[in-house]
Amino acid sequence: MTLWFFLNSSFLGYSITLIVGLVAYYLYLRQKIDFKKDAANIILLEIQNAERSLNHVKEALREGRMPRDIFLMQTESWSKYRYLFVRSFDQNEWDTVTLFYDRCHLYDEAVKYNNTFFPKNEEQVRISLQRVVTEYLKEAYETEGEIEREKLLTKAADFINFYLRQSHLLIYDPQKPINDAKIYVENIQNNLSQTSIGQKLKKIAKIK
């Protein structure tokens, strides 16, 4: 009786341990699957957002300007999650996604570089305006006669309005960032989400 009870107890303990182990393993697999699902969804959204922005960027660049506030890849998750898709993508697909992210990054860096000229231009316009207006004010102060002084002050006000309307002619607008940006965007695949890569990401993310 004691032996039978011992055997039953051992078997019961082994069964419980096995069940607990199986449940833990199932939860681990479930968590891993959910994690990859979320990663696929994030990457797909990043690609789709970049594709939408790319259309606006190309249109602006054709007009010879670079949008200061449009970036193709505000967040970048491929370098963080790509290890999860080693078995999901073949080598060509893997390289295509990597190249897409790399070129988007290069474009965004060109925008950041181009934006550094804006505060410099703004500062130069302000300095030039202050210098000329100061000369008008100095001359008005040294002028005798209220009428002549009013004429100089009016002339200074007219100059300010004219200068501000024409200040864009004084802005230094380097072409290198724009030329670089044109090269980058022309080599970015703008339908990546519609290829087999997008289909696989949607399948993993369970998006119909």
C-alpha positions as a printed Julia matrix, in Angstrom:
208×3 Matrix{Float64}:
  0.0     0.0     0.0
  2.78    2.39    0.91
  4.73    1.52   -2.25
  1.64    1.96   -4.41
  0.98    5.32   -2.83
  4.61    6.31   -3.38
  4.46    5.3    -7.04
  1.21    7.16   -7.53
  2.65   10.21   -5.79
  5.76   10.14   -7.96
  3.69    9.76  -11.1
  1.41   12.59  -10.04
  4.36   14.84   -9.3
  5.96   14.01  -12.64
  2.68   14.68  -14.44
  2.25   18.04  -12.78
  5.84   19.0   -13.61
  5.32   17.95  -17.22
  2.08   19.9   -17.49
  3.63   22.99  -15.96
  6.58   22.68  -18.34
  4.3    22.31  -21.37
  2.21   25.3   -20.33
  5.34   27.4   -19.8
  6.7    26.36  -23.2
  3.35   27.15  -24.85
  3.28   30.6   -23.25
  6.88   31.18  -24.39
  5.99   30.26  -27.98
  2.83   32.37  -27.83
  4.78   35.34  -26.54
  7.43   34.9   -29.22
  4.78   34.73  -31.95
  2.99   37.82  -30.61
  6.29   39.7   -30.4
  7.09   38.91  -34.03
  3.54   39.82  -35.02
  3.89   43.24  -33.39
  7.31   43.74  -34.99
  5.93   42.91  -38.44
  3.11   45.38  -37.93
  5.51   48.15  -36.87
  7.85   47.59  -39.83
  4.94   47.48  -42.29
  3.58   50.77  -40.92
  7.01   52.4   -41.19
  7.34   51.28  -44.81
  3.82   52.47  -45.71
  4.34   55.85  -44.03
  7.63   56.29  -45.89
  5.95   55.43  -49.19
  3.21   58.04  -48.6
  5.75   60.72  -47.69
  7.88   59.77  -50.68
  5.21   60.97  -53.11
  5.17   64.45  -51.53
  8.96   64.57  -51.41
  9.37   63.67  -55.09
  6.88   66.33  -56.12
  8.68   68.98  -54.06
 12.11   68.0   -55.39
 10.85   68.21  -58.96
  9.99   71.84  -58.15
 13.54   72.38  -56.91
 12.76   72.57  -53.2
 13.24   70.26  -50.24
 10.46   69.99  -47.63
 11.91   70.96  -44.25
  9.34   69.08  -42.19
  8.91   65.8   -44.09
 11.06   62.86  -43.07
 10.7    59.41  -44.61
 11.6    57.43  -41.51
 10.63   59.2   -38.29
 11.23   55.93  -36.43
 13.43   53.05  -37.57
 12.71   49.54  -36.27
 14.3    47.3   -38.89
 17.73   47.25  -37.21
 16.03   46.31  -33.94
 13.72   43.55  -35.18
 15.26   42.21  -38.39
 16.71   39.14  -36.65
 13.12   37.93  -36.24
 12.68   37.66  -40.01
 15.77   35.67  -40.93
 13.59   32.67  -41.84
 10.7    34.71  -43.22
 12.55   36.57  -46.0
 14.92   35.2   -48.58
 18.24   36.96  -49.16
 16.91   39.26  -51.89
 13.94   40.34  -49.78
 16.16   40.87  -46.74
 18.56   43.04  -48.78
 15.68   44.99  -50.32
 14.22   45.95  -46.94
 17.66   46.88  -45.61
 18.35   49.03  -48.69
 14.95   50.72  -48.35
 15.69   51.73  -44.76
 19.26   52.8   -45.58
 18.17   55.1   -48.4
 15.35   56.59  -46.35
 17.92   57.32  -43.65
 20.25   58.99  -46.15
 17.43   61.19  -47.4
 16.46   62.2   -43.86
 20.08   63.1   -43.12
 20.13   65.32  -46.22
 17.0    67.1   -44.93
 18.58   67.61  -41.5
 21.72   69.03  -43.12
 19.69   71.34  -45.33
 17.69   72.55  -42.33
 20.86   73.73  -40.59
 21.05   76.59  -43.11
 17.64   77.99  -42.14
 18.6    79.53  -38.76
 21.82   80.86  -40.31
 19.86   82.57  -43.07
 17.32   83.9   -40.59
 20.08   85.34  -38.43
 21.82   86.97  -41.41
 18.58   88.6   -42.59
 17.98   89.99  -39.1
 21.54   91.34  -38.78
 21.42   93.03  -42.19
 18.02   94.57  -41.47
 19.11   95.89  -38.08
 22.24   97.45  -39.57
 20.37   99.43  -42.24
 17.5   100.45  -39.95
 20.02  101.64  -37.36
 21.54  103.93  -39.98
 18.13  105.4   -40.77
 17.37  105.95  -37.08
 20.78  107.54  -36.51
 20.24  109.91  -39.42
 16.73  110.77  -38.2
 18.05  111.5   -34.72
 20.71  113.84  -36.09
 18.3   115.61  -38.45
 16.8   118.92  -37.39
 13.22  119.6   -38.27
 10.22  117.45  -37.48
  9.11  117.09  -41.1
 12.49  115.85  -42.33
 12.73  113.47  -39.4
  9.28  112.04  -40.16
 10.31  111.54  -43.79
 13.35  109.51  -42.71
 11.3   107.4   -40.3
  8.72  106.75  -43.03
 11.53  105.83  -45.4
 12.91  103.42  -42.79
  9.48  101.78  -42.38
  9.11  101.45  -46.16
 12.55   99.9   -46.39
 11.7    97.33  -43.7
  8.57   96.23  -45.58
 10.43   96.07  -48.89
 13.38   94.21  -47.37
 11.19   91.58  -45.72
  9.32   90.96  -48.98
 12.56   90.51  -50.91
 14.64   88.8   -48.21
 14.26   85.42  -49.94
 16.67   86.72  -52.6
 19.39   86.92  -49.95
 18.95   83.41  -48.62
 21.84   81.03  -49.15
 20.32   77.89  -50.61
 22.98   75.19  -51.15
 22.2    72.69  -53.88
 24.22   69.73  -52.61
 21.63   68.49  -50.07
 18.89   68.82  -52.68
 20.93   67.04  -55.36
 21.8    64.27  -52.9
 18.15   63.96  -51.87
 17.06   63.6   -55.5
 19.5    60.72  -56.0
 18.34   58.97  -52.83
 14.59   59.19  -53.47
 14.89   58.17  -57.1
 16.46   54.93  -55.9
 13.91   54.18  -53.17
 11.37   51.55  -54.12
  8.0    53.23  -53.56
  5.79   50.13  -53.72
  7.61   47.86  -51.28
  4.47   47.23  -49.24
  2.77   45.84  -52.36
  5.47   43.25  -53.08
  6.02   39.8   -51.57
  7.72   41.54  -48.66
  4.56   43.46  -47.8
  2.45   40.33  -48.22
  4.65   38.37  -45.83
  4.62   41.16  -43.26
  0.82   41.36  -43.46
  0.56   37.59  -43.06
  2.84   37.59  -39.99
  1.0    40.6   -38.55
 -2.32   38.88  -39.35
 -3.53   41.84  -41.42
 -6.03   40.99  -44.12
